[in-house]
Tab-separated table of C-alpha atoms in Angstrom:
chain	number	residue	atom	x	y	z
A	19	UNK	CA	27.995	13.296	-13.414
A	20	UNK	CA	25.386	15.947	-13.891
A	21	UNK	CA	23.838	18.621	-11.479
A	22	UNK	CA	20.985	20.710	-11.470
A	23	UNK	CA	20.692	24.818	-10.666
A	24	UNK	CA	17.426	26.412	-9.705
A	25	UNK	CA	18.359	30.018	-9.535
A	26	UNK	CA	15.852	30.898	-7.523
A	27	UNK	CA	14.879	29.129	-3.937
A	28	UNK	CA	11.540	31.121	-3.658
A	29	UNK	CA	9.521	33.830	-6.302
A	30	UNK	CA	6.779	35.713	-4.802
A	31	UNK	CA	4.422	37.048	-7.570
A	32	UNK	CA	1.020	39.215	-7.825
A	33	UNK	CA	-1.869	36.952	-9.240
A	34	UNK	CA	-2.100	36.894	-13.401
A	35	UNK	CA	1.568	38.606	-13.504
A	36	UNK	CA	4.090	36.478	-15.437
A	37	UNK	CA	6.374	34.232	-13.764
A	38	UNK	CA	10.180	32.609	-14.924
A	39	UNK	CA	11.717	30.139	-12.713
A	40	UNK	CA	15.216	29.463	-13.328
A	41	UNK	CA	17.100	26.253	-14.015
A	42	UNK	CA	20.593	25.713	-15.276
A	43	UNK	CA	22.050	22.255	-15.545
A	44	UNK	CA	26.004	20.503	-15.858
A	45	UNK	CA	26.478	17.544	-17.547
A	46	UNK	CA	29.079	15.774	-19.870
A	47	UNK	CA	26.694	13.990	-22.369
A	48	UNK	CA	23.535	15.253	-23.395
A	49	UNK	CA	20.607	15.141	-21.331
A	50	UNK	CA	16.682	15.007	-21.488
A	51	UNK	CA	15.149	17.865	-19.140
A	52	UNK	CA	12.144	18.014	-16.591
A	53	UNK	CA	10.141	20.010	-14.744
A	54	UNK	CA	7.944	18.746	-12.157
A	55	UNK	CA	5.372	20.195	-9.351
A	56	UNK	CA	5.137	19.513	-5.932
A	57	UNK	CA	2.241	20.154	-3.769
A	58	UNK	CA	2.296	20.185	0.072
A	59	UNK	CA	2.612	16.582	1.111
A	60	UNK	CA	2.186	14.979	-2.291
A	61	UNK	CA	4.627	13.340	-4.511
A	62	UNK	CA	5.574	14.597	-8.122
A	63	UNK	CA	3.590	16.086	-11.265
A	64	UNK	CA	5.518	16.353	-14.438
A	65	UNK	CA	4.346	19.583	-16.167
A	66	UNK	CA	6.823	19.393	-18.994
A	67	UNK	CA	10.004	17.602	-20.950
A	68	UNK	CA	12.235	18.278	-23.702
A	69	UNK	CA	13.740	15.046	-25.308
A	70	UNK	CA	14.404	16.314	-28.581
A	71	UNK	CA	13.228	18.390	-31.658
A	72	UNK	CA	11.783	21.862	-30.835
A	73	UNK	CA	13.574	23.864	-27.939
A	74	UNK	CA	10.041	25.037	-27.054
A	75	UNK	CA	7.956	22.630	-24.660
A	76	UNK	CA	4.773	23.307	-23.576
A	77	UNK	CA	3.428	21.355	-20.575
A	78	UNK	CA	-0.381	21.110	-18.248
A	79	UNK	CA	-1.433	24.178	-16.376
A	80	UNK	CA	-0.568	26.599	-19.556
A	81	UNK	CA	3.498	26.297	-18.650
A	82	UNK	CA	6.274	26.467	-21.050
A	83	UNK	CA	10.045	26.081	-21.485
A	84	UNK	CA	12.947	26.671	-23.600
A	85	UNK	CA	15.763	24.764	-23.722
A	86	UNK	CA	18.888	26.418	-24.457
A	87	UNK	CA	21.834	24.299	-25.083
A	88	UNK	CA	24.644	26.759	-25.275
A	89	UNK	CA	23.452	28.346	-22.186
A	90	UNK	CA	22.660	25.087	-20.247
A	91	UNK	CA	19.340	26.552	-19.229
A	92	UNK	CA	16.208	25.070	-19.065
A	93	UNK	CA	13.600	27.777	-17.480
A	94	UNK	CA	10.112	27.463	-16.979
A	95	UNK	CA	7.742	30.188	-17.491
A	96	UNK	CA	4.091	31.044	-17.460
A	97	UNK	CA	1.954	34.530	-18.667
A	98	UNK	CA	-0.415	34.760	-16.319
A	99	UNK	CA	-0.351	33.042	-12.968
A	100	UNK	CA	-3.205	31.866	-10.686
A	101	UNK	CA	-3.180	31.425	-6.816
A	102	UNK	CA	-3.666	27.653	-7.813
A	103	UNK	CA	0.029	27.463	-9.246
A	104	UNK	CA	1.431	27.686	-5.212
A	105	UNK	CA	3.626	24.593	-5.474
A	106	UNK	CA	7.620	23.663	-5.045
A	107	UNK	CA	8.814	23.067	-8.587
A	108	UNK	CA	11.900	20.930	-9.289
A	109	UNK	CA	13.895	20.690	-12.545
A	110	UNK	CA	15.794	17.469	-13.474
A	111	UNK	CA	17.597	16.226	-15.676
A	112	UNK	CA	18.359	12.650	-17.296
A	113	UNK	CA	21.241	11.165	-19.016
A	114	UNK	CA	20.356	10.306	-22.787
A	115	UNK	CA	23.401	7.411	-22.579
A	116	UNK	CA	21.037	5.830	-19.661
A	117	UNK	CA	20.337	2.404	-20.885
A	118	UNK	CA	18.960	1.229	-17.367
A	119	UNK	CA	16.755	3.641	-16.991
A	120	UNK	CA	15.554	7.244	-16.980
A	121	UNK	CA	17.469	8.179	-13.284
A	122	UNK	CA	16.386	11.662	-12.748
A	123	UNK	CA	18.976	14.037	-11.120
A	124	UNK	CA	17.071	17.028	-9.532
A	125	UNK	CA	17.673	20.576	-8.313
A	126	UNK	CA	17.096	22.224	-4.571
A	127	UNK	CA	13.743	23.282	-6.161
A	128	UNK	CA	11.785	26.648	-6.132
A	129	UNK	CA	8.846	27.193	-3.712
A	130	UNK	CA	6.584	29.775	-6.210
A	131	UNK	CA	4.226	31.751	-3.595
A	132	UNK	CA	0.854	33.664	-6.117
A	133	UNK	CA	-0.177	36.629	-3.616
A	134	UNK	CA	-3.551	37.541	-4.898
B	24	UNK	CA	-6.395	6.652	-13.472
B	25	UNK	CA	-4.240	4.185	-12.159
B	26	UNK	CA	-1.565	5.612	-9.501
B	27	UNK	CA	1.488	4.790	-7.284
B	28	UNK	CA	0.267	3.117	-3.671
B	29	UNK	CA	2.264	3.908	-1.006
B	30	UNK	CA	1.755	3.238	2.897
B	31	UNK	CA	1.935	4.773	5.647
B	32	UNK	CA	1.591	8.660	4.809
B	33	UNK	CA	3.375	9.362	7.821
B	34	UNK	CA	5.261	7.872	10.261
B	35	UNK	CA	6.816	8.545	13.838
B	36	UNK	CA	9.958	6.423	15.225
B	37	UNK	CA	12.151	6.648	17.715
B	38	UNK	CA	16.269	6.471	16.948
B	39	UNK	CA	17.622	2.829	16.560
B	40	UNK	CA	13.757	1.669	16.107
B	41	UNK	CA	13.288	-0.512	12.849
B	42	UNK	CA	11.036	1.521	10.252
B	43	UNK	CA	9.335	0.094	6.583
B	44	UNK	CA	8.021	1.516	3.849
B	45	UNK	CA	5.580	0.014	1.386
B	46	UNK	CA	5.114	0.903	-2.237
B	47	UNK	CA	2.805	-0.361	-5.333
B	48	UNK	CA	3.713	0.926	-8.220
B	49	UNK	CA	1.714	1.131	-11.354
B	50	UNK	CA	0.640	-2.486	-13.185
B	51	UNK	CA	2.868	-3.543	-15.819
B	52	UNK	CA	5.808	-0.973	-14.435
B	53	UNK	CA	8.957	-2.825	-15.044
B	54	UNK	CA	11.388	-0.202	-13.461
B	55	UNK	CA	10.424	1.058	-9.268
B	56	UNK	CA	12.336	3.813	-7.879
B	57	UNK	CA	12.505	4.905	-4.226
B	58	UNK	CA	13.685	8.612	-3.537
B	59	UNK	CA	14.267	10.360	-0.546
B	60	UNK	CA	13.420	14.193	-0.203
B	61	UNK	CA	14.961	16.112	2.456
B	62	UNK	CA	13.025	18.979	3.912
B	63	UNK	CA	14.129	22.395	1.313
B	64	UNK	CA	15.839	19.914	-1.046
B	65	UNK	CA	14.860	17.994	-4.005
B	66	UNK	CA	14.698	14.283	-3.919
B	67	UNK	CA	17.671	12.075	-4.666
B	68	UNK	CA	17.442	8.618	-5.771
B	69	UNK	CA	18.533	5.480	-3.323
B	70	UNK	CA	17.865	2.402	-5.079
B	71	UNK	CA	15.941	1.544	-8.996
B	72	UNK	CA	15.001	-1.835	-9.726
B	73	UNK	CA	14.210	-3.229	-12.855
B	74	UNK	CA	11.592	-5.872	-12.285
B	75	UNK	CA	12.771	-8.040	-8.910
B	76	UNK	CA	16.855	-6.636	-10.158
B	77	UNK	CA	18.721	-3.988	-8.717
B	78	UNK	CA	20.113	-1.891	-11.254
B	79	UNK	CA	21.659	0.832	-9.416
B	80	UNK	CA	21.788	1.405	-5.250
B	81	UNK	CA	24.703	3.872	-5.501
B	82	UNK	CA	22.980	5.972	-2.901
B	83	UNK	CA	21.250	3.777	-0.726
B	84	UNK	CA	23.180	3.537	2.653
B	85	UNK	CA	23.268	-0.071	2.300
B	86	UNK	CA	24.885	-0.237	6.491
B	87	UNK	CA	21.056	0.567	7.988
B	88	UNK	CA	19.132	0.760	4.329
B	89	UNK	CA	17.918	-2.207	2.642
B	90	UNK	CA	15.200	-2.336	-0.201
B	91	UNK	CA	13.553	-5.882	-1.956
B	92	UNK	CA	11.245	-6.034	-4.783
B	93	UNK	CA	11.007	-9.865	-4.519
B	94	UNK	CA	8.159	-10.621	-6.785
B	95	UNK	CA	9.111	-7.210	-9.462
B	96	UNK	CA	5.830	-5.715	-8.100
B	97	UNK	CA	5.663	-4.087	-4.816
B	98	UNK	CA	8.688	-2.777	-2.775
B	99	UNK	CA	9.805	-2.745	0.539
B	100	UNK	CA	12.237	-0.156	1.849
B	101	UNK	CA	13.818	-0.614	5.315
B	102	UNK	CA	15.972	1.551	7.581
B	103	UNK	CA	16.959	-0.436	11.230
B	104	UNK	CA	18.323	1.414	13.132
B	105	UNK	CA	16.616	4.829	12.288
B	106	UNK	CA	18.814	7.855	13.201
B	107	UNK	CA	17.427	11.821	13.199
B	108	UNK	CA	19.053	12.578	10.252
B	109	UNK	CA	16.630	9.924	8.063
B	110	UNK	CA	13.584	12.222	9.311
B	111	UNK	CA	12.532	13.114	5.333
B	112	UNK	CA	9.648	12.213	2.488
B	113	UNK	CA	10.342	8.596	1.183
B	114	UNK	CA	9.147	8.790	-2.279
B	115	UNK	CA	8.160	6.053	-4.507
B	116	UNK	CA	8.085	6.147	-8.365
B	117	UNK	CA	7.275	3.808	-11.223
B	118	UNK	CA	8.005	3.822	-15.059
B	119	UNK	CA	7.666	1.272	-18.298
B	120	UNK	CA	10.937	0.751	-19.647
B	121	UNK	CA	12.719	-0.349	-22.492
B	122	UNK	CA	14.327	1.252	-25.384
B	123	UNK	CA	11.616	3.959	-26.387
B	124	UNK	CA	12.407	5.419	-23.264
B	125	UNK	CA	12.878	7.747	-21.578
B	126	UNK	CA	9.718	6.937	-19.755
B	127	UNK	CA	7.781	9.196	-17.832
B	128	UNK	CA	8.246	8.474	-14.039
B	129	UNK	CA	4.892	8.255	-11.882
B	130	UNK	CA	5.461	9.189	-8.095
B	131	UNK	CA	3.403	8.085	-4.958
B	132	UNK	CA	2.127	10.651	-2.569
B	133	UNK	CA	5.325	9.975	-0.174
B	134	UNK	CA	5.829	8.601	3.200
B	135	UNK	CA	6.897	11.554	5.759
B	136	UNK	CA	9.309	9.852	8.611
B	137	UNK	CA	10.072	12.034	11.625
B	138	UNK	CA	12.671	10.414	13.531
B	139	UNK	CA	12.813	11.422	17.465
């Protein structure tokens, strides 16, 4: 079984500051990791996902993240924030063994509040 | 761009009542996931089919929860008798599949049910 850690359940920052939001993740096998964005009373965006290959991902909206395997971490970050970027973000994760399917497990998210 | 269809946006039921939700994913999806999404939390799945198949309802309270995808297109999800603690965002995602995968999973806007 795997779970999902978001460090953080909300991170106020100042507009064009940098931002890190925090996900760790448990699992067995190995896994493919996700961020998405949620905004009020809409579904999900991916903004990124690591597979494979390079432990650097870069995703829409000028976000990044590093996977770290012997820390279990996946965080998300961004240089410069804009008020635009107030959204819930959720991490997941996916087992690569899957064969039925890419079931996403997902964490508590993080509601990211830009103050200009 | 084509999207994930999913009706109503919101709806209000009393306890007990019968409530459905409707969902079309993307053309030429083979795989339809439903997700609930509990107010703070992220969402968890309840039921992924894989054309008109069920390929894993380990979460789906199957006693008042029932979902069909009878023709591997659209989806139905049901809940009779409704009970306060259902009040959430039904969510409603599509993906390709097969062994290239993992496939990116689309999600509707959601269907908020407030239960009374």
């Amino acid at each position: 079984a795997q779970s999902v850690t978001q460090l953080d359940s909300q991170v106020p920052v100042f507009e064009e500051a940098p931002v890190e939001l925090r996900c760790n993740y448990s699992s067995s096998v190995s896994v493919y990791l996700f961020w998405y964005v949620q905004y009020p009373n809409q579904g999900l965006q991916l903004l990124l996902k690591y597979l494979s290959g390079s432990t650097l991902v870069k995703g829409i909206n000028g976000f990044e993240a590093e996977f770290n395997k012997s820390q279990t971490s996946f965080h998300l970050r961004k240089p410069s924030v804009h008020i635009s970027d107030t959204a819930e973000y959720f991490c997941a994760v996916s087992d690569v063994e899957e064969t039925s399917g890419s079931r996403l497990t997902f964490g508590e998210g993080t509601q990211l509040t830009v103050n200009p | 761009e084509a999207e994930v269809a999913q009706s109503p946006r919101y709806k209000i039921t009393e306890k007990s009542q019968a409530v459905a939700f409707w969902c079309d994913p993307i053309s030429g999806h083979a795989t339809l996931y439903w997700y609930r999404q509990i107010l703070g939390q992220g969402p968890e799945l309840l039921v992924q089919f894989q054309d008109e198949s069920v390929v894993d309802d380990s979460q789906l309270p199957k006693d008042r929860f029932s979902a069909e995808r009878l023709k591997g297109v659209d989806s139905t999800l049901k809940i009779q008798p409704a009970e306060l603690g259902d009040s959430a965002m039904y969510l409603c995602a599509s993906s390709l599949a097969g062994a290239a995968g993992p496939y990116e999973q689309y999600f509707g806007p959601g269907t908020r049910l407030t239960v009374t």
